[in-house]
PDB file of C-alpha atoms and ligand atoms in Angstrom:
ATOM      1  CA  MET A 612      -4.410 -16.020   5.090  1.00  0.00           C
ATOM      2  CA  ALA A 613      -3.292 -12.441   4.601  1.00  0.00           C
ATOM      3  CA  LYS A 614      -5.873 -10.201   2.972  1.00  0.00           C
ATOM      4  CA  LEU A 615      -5.047  -8.728  -0.425  1.00  0.00           C
ATOM      5  CA  CYS A 616      -5.452  -5.071  -1.332  1.00  0.00           C
ATOM      6  CA  VAL A 617      -4.780  -4.587  -5.019  1.00  0.00           C
ATOM      7  CA  ASN A 618      -3.001  -1.366  -5.938  1.00  0.00           C
ATOM      8  CA  ILE A 619      -4.303  -0.295  -9.354  1.00  0.00           C
ATOM      9  CA  ASP A 620      -2.062   2.758  -9.899  1.00  0.00           C
ATOM     10  CA  HIS A 621      -0.363   1.235 -12.912  1.00  0.00           C
ATOM     11  CA  VAL A 622      -3.602   0.628 -14.775  1.00  0.00           C
ATOM     12  CA  THR A 623      -3.709   4.412 -14.914  1.00  0.00           C
ATOM     13  CA  THR A 624      -0.012   4.595 -15.835  1.00  0.00           C
ATOM     14  CA  VAL A 625      -0.989   2.964 -19.136  1.00  0.00           C
ATOM     15  CA  ARG A 626      -3.896   5.377 -19.582  1.00  0.00           C
ATOM     16  CA  GLN A 627      -1.870   8.485 -18.748  1.00  0.00           C
ATOM     17  CA  ALA A 628       0.883   7.422 -21.171  1.00  0.00           C
ATOM     18  CA  ARG A 629      -1.499   8.435 -23.955  1.00  0.00           C
ATOM     19  CA  MET A 630      -3.773  10.836 -22.052  1.00  0.00           C
ATOM     20  CA  VAL A 631      -6.853   8.903 -23.149  1.00  0.00           C
ATOM     21  CA  ASP A 632      -9.703   7.443 -21.106  1.00  0.00           C
ATOM     22  CA  TYR A 633      -8.706   3.773 -21.153  1.00  0.00           C
ATOM     23  CA  PRO A 634      -7.941   1.440 -19.495  1.00  0.00           C
ATOM     24  CA  ASP A 635     -10.381   2.419 -16.768  1.00  0.00           C
ATOM     25  CA  PRO A 636      -8.993   1.851 -13.244  1.00  0.00           C
ATOM     26  CA  VAL A 637     -12.495   1.522 -11.828  1.00  0.00           C
ATOM     27  CA  ALA A 638     -13.293  -1.338 -14.212  1.00  0.00           C
ATOM     28  CA  ALA A 639      -9.990  -2.960 -13.176  1.00  0.00           C
ATOM     29  CA  ALA A 640     -10.848  -2.478  -9.498  1.00  0.00           C
ATOM     30  CA  LEU A 641     -14.258  -4.104  -9.961  1.00  0.00           C
ATOM     31  CA  MET A 642     -12.609  -7.074 -11.678  1.00  0.00           C
ATOM     32  CA  ALA A 643     -10.105  -7.372  -8.836  1.00  0.00           C
ATOM     33  CA  GLU A 644     -12.982  -7.353  -6.352  1.00  0.00           C
ATOM     34  CA  ASP A 645     -14.796 -10.008  -8.394  1.00  0.00           C
ATOM     35  CA  ALA A 646     -11.668 -12.144  -8.185  1.00  0.00           C
ATOM     36  CA  GLY A 647     -11.754 -11.941  -4.383  1.00  0.00           C
ATOM     37  CA  CYS A 648      -9.472  -9.134  -3.206  1.00  0.00           C
ATOM     38  CA  THR A 649     -10.477  -7.424   0.024  1.00  0.00           C
ATOM     39  CA  GLY A 650      -9.495  -3.906  -0.870  1.00  0.00           C
ATOM     40  CA  ILE A 651      -8.340  -1.468  -3.517  1.00  0.00           C
ATOM     41  CA  THR A 652      -5.345   0.786  -2.982  1.00  0.00           C
ATOM     42  CA  VAL A 653      -4.425   3.907  -4.912  1.00  0.00           C
ATOM     43  CA  HIS A 654      -1.667   6.450  -4.450  1.00  0.00           C
ATOM     44  CA  LEU A 655      -2.772   9.959  -5.340  1.00  0.00           C
ATOM     45  CA  ARG A 656       0.628  11.492  -5.969  1.00  0.00           C
ATOM     46  CA  GLU A 657       1.267  15.234  -5.839  1.00  0.00           C
ATOM     47  CA  ASP A 658       2.418  15.181  -9.476  1.00  0.00           C
ATOM     48  CA  ARG A 659      -0.692  13.163 -10.522  1.00  0.00           C
ATOM     49  CA  ARG A 660       1.503  10.941 -12.703  1.00  0.00           C
ATOM     50  CA  HIS A 661      -1.018   8.099 -12.631  1.00  0.00           C
ATOM     51  CA  ILE A 662      -4.119   8.234 -10.440  1.00  0.00           C
ATOM     52  CA  GLN A 663      -6.176  11.436 -10.882  1.00  0.00           C
ATOM     53  CA  ASP A 664      -8.555  13.007  -8.364  1.00  0.00           C
ATOM     54  CA  ASN A 665     -11.569  11.919 -10.398  1.00  0.00           C
ATOM     55  CA  ASP A 666     -10.403   8.276 -10.266  1.00  0.00           C
ATOM     56  CA  VAL A 667     -10.419   8.403  -6.478  1.00  0.00           C
ATOM     57  CA  TYR A 668     -13.936   9.853  -6.357  1.00  0.00           C
ATOM     58  CA  ARG A 669     -15.239   7.255  -8.814  1.00  0.00           C
ATOM     59  CA  LEU A 670     -13.612   4.431  -6.853  1.00  0.00           C
ATOM     60  CA  ARG A 671     -15.153   5.795  -3.649  1.00  0.00           C
ATOM     61  CA  ASN A 672     -18.586   5.591  -5.237  1.00  0.00           C
ATOM     62  CA  LEU A 673     -18.275   2.312  -7.106  1.00  0.00           C
ATOM     63  CA  ILE A 674     -16.131  -0.212  -5.266  1.00  0.00           C
ATOM     64  CA  THR A 675     -17.654  -2.312  -2.513  1.00  0.00           C
ATOM     65  CA  THR A 676     -14.515  -3.373  -0.630  1.00  0.00           C
ATOM     66  CA  LYS A 677     -12.151  -1.141   1.326  1.00  0.00           C
ATOM     67  CA  LEU A 678     -10.663   1.935  -0.352  1.00  0.00           C
ATOM     68  CA  ASN A 679      -7.129   2.515   0.928  1.00  0.00           C
ATOM     69  CA  LEU A 680      -5.752   5.914  -0.117  1.00  0.00           C
ATOM     70  CA  GLU A 681      -1.968   6.181  -0.061  1.00  0.00           C
ATOM     71  CA  MET A 682      -0.799   9.748   0.204  1.00  0.00           C
ATOM     72  CA  ALA A 683       1.899  12.142   1.280  1.00  0.00           C
ATOM     73  CA  ALA A 684       1.155  14.206   4.375  1.00  0.00           C
ATOM     74  CA  VAL A 685       0.782  17.460   2.428  1.00  0.00           C
ATOM     75  CA  PRO A 686      -2.123  19.946   2.628  1.00  0.00           C
ATOM     76  CA  ALA A 687      -3.393  19.672  -0.978  1.00  0.00           C
ATOM     77  CA  ILE A 688      -3.721  15.890  -0.830  1.00  0.00           C
ATOM     78  CA  VAL A 689      -5.064  15.943   2.734  1.00  0.00           C
ATOM     79  CA  GLU A 690      -7.818  18.206   1.418  1.00  0.00           C
ATOM     80  CA  VAL A 691      -8.808  15.697  -1.291  1.00  0.00           C
ATOM     81  CA  ALA A 692      -8.698  12.829   1.232  1.00  0.00           C
ATOM     82  CA  ARG A 693     -10.952  14.708   3.646  1.00  0.00           C
ATOM     83  CA  ASP A 694     -13.469  15.167   0.858  1.00  0.00           C
ATOM     84  CA  VAL A 695     -13.288  11.598  -0.502  1.00  0.00           C
ATOM     85  CA  GLU A 696     -13.409   9.929   2.942  1.00  0.00           C
ATOM     86  CA  PRO A 697     -11.597   6.678   2.076  1.00  0.00           C
ATOM     87  CA  ASP A 698     -11.914   3.670   4.365  1.00  0.00           C
ATOM     88  CA  GLN A 699      -8.243   3.993   5.266  1.00  0.00           C
ATOM     89  CA  VAL A 700      -5.449   6.449   4.698  1.00  0.00           C
ATOM     90  CA  THR A 701      -1.856   5.227   4.379  1.00  0.00           C
ATOM     91  CA  LEU A 702       0.702   7.976   4.849  1.00  0.00           C
ATOM     92  CA  VAL A 703       3.810   7.526   2.726  1.00  0.00           C
ATOM     93  CA  PRO A 704       6.888   9.643   2.002  1.00  0.00           C
ATOM     94  CA  GLU A 705       6.966  11.079  -1.497  1.00  0.00           C
ATOM     95  CA  ARG A 706       9.705  12.579  -3.623  1.00  0.00           C
ATOM     96  CA  ARG A 707       8.870  13.978  -7.026  1.00  0.00           C
ATOM     97  CA  GLN A 708      11.781  12.410  -8.889  1.00  0.00           C
ATOM     98  CA  GLU A 709      11.400   8.896  -7.501  1.00  0.00           C
ATOM     99  CA  ILE A 710      10.155   6.102  -9.773  1.00  0.00           C
ATOM    100  CA  THR A 711       8.163   4.663  -6.882  1.00  0.00           C
ATOM    101  CA  THR A 712       8.020   5.079  -3.090  1.00  0.00           C
ATOM    102  CA  GLU A 713      11.606   4.587  -2.013  1.00  0.00           C
ATOM    103  CA  GLY A 714      11.524   4.112   1.718  1.00  0.00           C
ATOM    104  CA  GLY A 715       9.369   4.237   4.798  1.00  0.00           C
ATOM    105  CA  LEU A 716       8.277   7.384   6.599  1.00  0.00           C
ATOM    106  CA  ASN A 717      10.601   8.926   9.121  1.00  0.00           C
ATOM    107  CA  VAL A 718       7.986   8.839  11.868  1.00  0.00           C
ATOM    108  CA  ILE A 719      10.495   9.911  14.502  1.00  0.00           C
ATOM    109  CA  ARG A 720      11.431  13.094  12.678  1.00  0.00           C
ATOM    110  CA  GLY A 721       7.906  13.864  11.483  1.00  0.00           C
ATOM    111  CA  LYS A 722       6.165  13.129  14.780  1.00  0.00           C
ATOM    112  CA  LYS A 723       4.531  16.518  15.300  1.00  0.00           C
ATOM    113  CA  LYS A 724       3.178  16.909  11.767  1.00  0.00           C
ATOM    114  CA  LEU A 725       2.130  13.258  11.420  1.00  0.00           C
ATOM    115  CA  GLY A 726       0.458  13.272  14.840  1.00  0.00           C
ATOM    116  CA  LYS A 727      -1.747  16.196  13.811  1.00  0.00           C
ATOM    117  CA  ILE A 728      -2.798  14.535  10.549  1.00  0.00           C
ATOM    118  CA  ILE A 729      -3.437  11.173  12.232  1.00  0.00           C
ATOM    119  CA  ARG A 730      -5.712  12.791  14.808  1.00  0.00           C
ATOM    120  CA  MET A 731      -7.521  14.808  12.150  1.00  0.00           C
ATOM    121  CA  PHE A 732      -8.379  11.661  10.124  1.00  0.00           C
ATOM    122  CA  GLN A 733      -9.217   9.664  13.232  1.00  0.00           C
ATOM    123  CA  ASP A 734     -11.649  12.413  14.269  1.00  0.00           C
ATOM    124  CA  MET A 735     -13.395  11.674  10.948  1.00  0.00           C
ATOM    125  CA  ASP A 736     -13.385   7.935  11.802  1.00  0.00           C
ATOM    126  CA  ILE A 737     -10.804   7.236   9.101  1.00  0.00           C
ATOM    127  CA  PRO A 738      -8.095   4.847  10.328  1.00  0.00           C
ATOM    128  CA  VAL A 739      -4.524   5.799   9.497  1.00  0.00           C
ATOM    129  CA  SER A 740      -1.722   3.441   8.545  1.00  0.00           C
ATOM    130  CA  LEU A 741       1.938   4.519   8.444  1.00  0.00           C
ATOM    131  CA  PHE A 742       4.279   3.045   5.827  1.00  0.00           C
ATOM    132  CA  VAL A 743       7.496   2.302   7.688  1.00  0.00           C
ATOM    133  CA  ASP A 744      10.715   0.414   7.183  1.00  0.00           C
ATOM    134  CA  PRO A 745      11.029  -2.744   9.286  1.00  0.00           C
ATOM    135  CA  ASP A 746      12.838  -0.762  11.960  1.00  0.00           C
ATOM    136  CA  LYS A 747      12.043  -1.031  15.658  1.00  0.00           C
ATOM    137  CA  ASP A 748      12.373   2.682  16.446  1.00  0.00           C
ATOM    138  CA  GLN A 749      10.053   3.694  13.607  1.00  0.00           C
ATOM    139  CA  ILE A 750       7.491   1.094  14.672  1.00  0.00           C
ATOM    140  CA  LYS A 751       7.637   2.261  18.287  1.00  0.00           C
ATOM    141  CA  ALA A 752       7.190   5.857  17.135  1.00  0.00           C
ATOM    142  CA  ALA A 753       4.144   4.852  15.055  1.00  0.00           C
ATOM    143  CA  VAL A 754       2.624   3.175  18.112  1.00  0.00           C
ATOM    144  CA  GLU A 755       3.367   6.214  20.285  1.00  0.00           C
ATOM    145  CA  LEU A 756       1.627   8.434  17.746  1.00  0.00           C
ATOM    146  CA  GLY A 757      -1.498   6.289  17.942  1.00  0.00           C
ATOM    147  CA  ALA A 758      -1.539   5.126  14.306  1.00  0.00           C
ATOM    148  CA  ASN A 759      -4.185   2.454  13.692  1.00  0.00           C
ATOM    149  CA  SER A 760      -1.787   0.257  11.756  1.00  0.00           C
ATOM    150  CA  ILE A 761       1.594   0.147  10.093  1.00  0.00           C
ATOM    151  CA  GLU A 762       2.530  -1.116   6.664  1.00  0.00           C
ATOM    152  CA  LEU A 763       5.983  -2.670   6.626  1.00  0.00           C
ATOM    153  CA  HIS A 764       8.036  -1.648   3.599  1.00  0.00           C
ATOM    154  CA  THR A 765       9.121  -4.837   1.824  1.00  0.00           C
ATOM    155  CA  GLY A 766      11.078  -3.032  -0.910  1.00  0.00           C
ATOM    156  CA  SER A 767      14.563  -3.921   0.362  1.00  0.00           C
ATOM    157  CA  TYR A 768      13.512  -7.568   0.643  1.00  0.00           C
ATOM    158  CA  SER A 769      12.028  -7.551  -2.871  1.00  0.00           C
ATOM    159  CA  GLU A 770      15.054  -5.876  -4.393  1.00  0.00           C
ATOM    160  CA  ALA A 771      17.692  -7.984  -2.610  1.00  0.00           C
ATOM    161  CA  LYS A 772      19.865  -9.721  -5.186  1.00  0.00           C
ATOM    162  CA  SER A 773      21.604 -12.534  -3.326  1.00  0.00           C
ATOM    163  CA  LYS A 774      19.978 -15.244  -1.246  1.00  0.00           C
ATOM    164  CA  LYS A 775      21.960 -14.101   1.778  1.00  0.00           C
ATOM    165  CA  GLU A 776      20.770 -10.513   1.416  1.00  0.00           C
ATOM    166  CA  LYS A 777      17.162 -11.678   0.879  1.00  0.00           C
ATOM    167  CA  ASN A 778      17.244 -13.791   4.031  1.00  0.00           C
ATOM    168  CA  ALA A 779      18.674 -10.889   6.013  1.00  0.00           C
ATOM    169  CA  GLU A 780      15.889  -8.580   4.790  1.00  0.00           C
ATOM    170  CA  LEU A 781      13.242 -11.211   5.467  1.00  0.00           C
ATOM    171  CA  SER A 782      14.505 -11.641   8.982  1.00  0.00           C
ATOM    172  CA  LYS A 783      14.156  -7.840   9.536  1.00  0.00           C
ATOM    173  CA  ILE A 784      10.526  -8.080   8.391  1.00  0.00           C
ATOM    174  CA  LYS A 785       9.865 -11.040  10.703  1.00  0.00           C
ATOM    175  CA  LYS A 786      11.414  -9.228  13.684  1.00  0.00           C
ATOM    176  CA  ALA A 787       9.424  -6.090  12.892  1.00  0.00           C
ATOM    177  CA  ALA A 788       6.179  -8.070  12.606  1.00  0.00           C
ATOM    178  CA  LYS A 789       6.890  -9.726  15.945  1.00  0.00           C
ATOM    179  CA  LEU A 790       7.508  -6.378  17.606  1.00  0.00           C
ATOM    180  CA  SER A 791       4.326  -4.876  16.213  1.00  0.00           C
ATOM    181  CA  GLU A 792       2.397  -7.893  17.477  1.00  0.00           C
ATOM    182  CA  GLN A 793       3.896  -7.354  20.944  1.00  0.00           C
ATOM    183  CA  LEU A 794       2.957  -3.681  20.751  1.00  0.00           C
ATOM    184  CA  SER A 795      -0.545  -4.640  19.550  1.00  0.00           C
ATOM    185  CA  ILE A 796      -0.524  -2.585  16.382  1.00  0.00           C
ATOM    186  CA  ILE A 797      -2.172  -4.015  13.251  1.00  0.00           C
ATOM    187  CA  THR A 798       0.450  -4.872  10.650  1.00  0.00           C
ATOM    188  CA  HIS A 799       0.265  -4.759   6.870  1.00  0.00           C
ATOM    189  CA  ALA A 800       3.112  -5.052   4.352  1.00  0.00           C
ATOM    190  CA  GLY A 801       3.877  -4.274   0.756  1.00  0.00           C
ATOM    191  CA  HIS A 802       6.090  -3.013  -2.034  1.00  0.00           C
ATOM    192  CA  GLY A 803       7.757  -4.995  -4.771  1.00  0.00           C
ATOM    193  CA  LEU A 804       5.945  -8.236  -3.941  1.00  0.00           C
ATOM    194  CA  ASN A 805       5.292 -10.675  -6.758  1.00  0.00           C
ATOM    195  CA  LEU A 806       4.449 -14.353  -7.267  1.00  0.00           C
ATOM    196  CA  ASP A 807       8.120 -15.294  -6.881  1.00  0.00           C
ATOM    197  CA  ASN A 808       8.805 -13.550  -3.582  1.00  0.00           C
ATOM    198  CA  VAL A 809       5.472 -13.152  -1.803  1.00  0.00           C
ATOM    199  CA  ILE A 810       5.206 -16.500  -0.003  1.00  0.00           C
ATOM    200  CA  PRO A 811       7.749 -15.968   2.828  1.00  0.00           C
ATOM    201  CA  VAL A 812       6.168 -12.588   3.658  1.00  0.00           C
ATOM    202  CA  ALA A 813       2.596 -13.864   3.359  1.00  0.00           C
ATOM    203  CA  ALA A 814       3.521 -16.750   5.660  1.00  0.00           C
ATOM    204  CA  ILE A 815       4.118 -14.358   8.576  1.00  0.00           C
ATOM    205  CA  ASN A 816       0.968 -14.780  10.648  1.00  0.00           C
ATOM    206  CA  SER A 817       0.877 -11.327  12.189  1.00  0.00           C
ATOM    207  CA  ILE A 818       0.903  -9.621   8.784  1.00  0.00           C
ATOM    208  CA  LEU A 819      -2.798  -9.261   8.165  1.00  0.00           C
ATOM    209  CA  GLU A 820      -2.872  -7.532   4.805  1.00  0.00           C
ATOM    210  CA  LEU A 821      -0.643  -7.114   1.762  1.00  0.00           C
ATOM    211  CA  ASN A 822      -0.714  -4.227  -0.705  1.00  0.00           C
ATOM    212  CA  ILE A 823       0.397  -5.435  -4.104  1.00  0.00           C
ATOM    213  CA  GLY A 824       0.228  -3.441  -7.307  1.00  0.00           C
ATOM    214  CA  HIS A 825       2.841  -3.465 -10.023  1.00  0.00           C
ATOM    215  CA  SER A 826       3.291  -7.226 -10.332  1.00  0.00           C
ATOM    216  CA  ILE A 827      -0.463  -7.863 -10.448  1.00  0.00           C
ATOM    217  CA  VAL A 828      -1.059  -5.218 -13.127  1.00  0.00           C
ATOM    218  CA  ALA A 829       1.949  -6.535 -15.095  1.00  0.00           C
ATOM    219  CA  ARG A 830       0.595 -10.061 -14.878  1.00  0.00           C
ATOM    220  CA  ALA A 831      -2.879  -8.814 -15.854  1.00  0.00           C
ATOM    221  CA  VAL A 832      -1.453  -7.715 -19.202  1.00  0.00           C
ATOM    222  CA  MET A 833      -0.696 -11.394 -19.856  1.00  0.00           C
ATOM    223  CA  VAL A 834      -3.598 -13.254 -18.238  1.00  0.00           C
ATOM    224  CA  GLY A 835      -6.260 -10.641 -17.454  1.00  0.00           C
ATOM    225  CA  MET A 836      -7.005  -8.846 -14.182  1.00  0.00           C
ATOM    226  CA  LYS A 837      -9.210 -11.519 -12.654  1.00  0.00           C
ATOM    227  CA  ASN A 838      -6.718 -14.294 -13.274  1.00  0.00           C
ATOM    228  CA  ALA A 839      -3.820 -12.184 -12.016  1.00  0.00           C
ATOM    229  CA  VAL A 840      -5.630 -11.441  -8.749  1.00  0.00           C
ATOM    230  CA  LYS A 841      -6.746 -15.061  -8.354  1.00  0.00           C
ATOM    231  CA  GLU A 842      -3.172 -16.271  -8.822  1.00  0.00           C
ATOM    232  CA  MET A 843      -1.956 -13.932  -6.089  1.00  0.00           C
ATOM    233  CA  ILE A 844      -4.751 -14.985  -3.713  1.00  0.00           C
ATOM    234  CA  LYS A 845      -3.808 -18.621  -4.316  1.00  0.00           C
ATOM    235  CA  ALA A 846      -0.210 -17.810  -3.385  1.00  0.00           C
ATOM    236  CA  LEU A 847      -1.376 -16.120  -0.176  1.00  0.00           C
ATOM    237  CA  GLU A 848      -3.462 -19.189   0.696  1.00  0.00           C
ATOM    238  CA  LEU A 849      -0.553 -21.484  -0.015  1.00  0.00           C
ATOM    239  CA  ALA A 850       1.762 -19.388   2.178  1.00  0.00           C
ATOM    240  CA  ARG A 851      -0.270 -20.061   5.315  1.00  0.00           C
ATOM    241  CA  SER A 852      -1.211 -23.649   4.529  1.00  0.00           C
ATOM    242  CA  ALA A 853       2.455 -24.525   4.005  1.00  0.00           C
ATOM    243  CA  ILE A 854       3.356 -23.685   7.654  1.00  0.00           C
TER     244      ILE A 854
HETATM  245  N1  LIG B1212       2.541  -0.065  -0.406  1.00  0.00           N
HETATM  246  C1  LIG B1212       2.917   1.229  -0.547  1.00  0.00           C
HETATM  247  C2  LIG B1212       2.905   2.114   0.656  1.00  0.00           C
HETATM  248  C3  LIG B1212       3.277   1.744  -1.813  1.00  0.00           C
HETATM  249  O1  LIG B1212       3.657   3.038  -1.928  1.00  0.00           O
HETATM  250  C4  LIG B1212       3.210   0.889  -2.926  1.00  0.00           C
HETATM  251  C5  LIG B1212       3.518   1.439  -4.296  1.00  0.00           C
HETATM  252  O2  LIG B1212       2.611   2.425  -4.619  1.00  0.00           O
HETATM  253  C6  LIG B1212       2.796  -0.436  -2.730  1.00  0.00           C
HETATM  254  C7  LIG B1212       2.501  -0.894  -1.461  1.00  0.00           C
HETATM  255  C8  LIG B1212       2.670  -1.393  -3.855  1.00  0.00           C
HETATM  256  O3  LIG B1212       3.927  -1.661  -4.376  1.00  0.00           O
HETATM  257  P1  LIG B1212       4.047  -2.501  -5.735  1.00  0.00           P
HETATM  258  O4  LIG B1212       3.383  -1.692  -6.788  1.00  0.00           O
HETATM  259  O5  LIG B1212       5.529  -2.613  -5.902  1.00  0.00           O
HETATM  260  O6  LIG B1212       3.366  -3.806  -5.502  1.00  0.00           O
END
């Protein structure tokens, strides 16, 4: 089955809404680990709207699974990442006004800058993943740059309204996953996945890991963090056993 990295950003969205010290994202991360996830993901945004620097340091010290740090390729955040030394860095595009990450990286256009940052992290033995749309040219560019993995952006699939549109987006993800398998680059996926739409993506064998945040945190409000993570893991198991 695909591994599950739980993105806990929105635990801190609730905390930052009142500028208090609860709920604690580290406690949530430890519960998610207890429930069986294989990694914790956080996005340290330039505007610090949810996760704060101190959260990342505490997670680094206290979690026992993989720490995946999502970040824009900008000097101030690169500096924090170099100091924290996460187990993986995922480079994402970032716009201040967006509600959430809106698209994949333009690896083709950003080749020079991204290449430098990838090599810098790899020199520190930190693998780098690039968040890309399911687009063959972007995937090829990521491979050419020597990224350790890609994360396929599933946002268009998740947001598709009609069945026809959903199927078309799913078929782009399948094609992209096939190409990355042929090019021997490790493939992850994520964005907008929930219990209702995750199975077809989790059923794709070459997608090794899913990053899921908002829907798990939203579900945790209703059933608790451990149950929410367990439910998602069950769905991931079901996705592969159903083939
Ligand atoms: N992957 C990436 C690269 C993201 O930026 C996000 C959102 O922070 C996610 C996965 C998780 O998306 P969601 O919160 O919609 O599950």
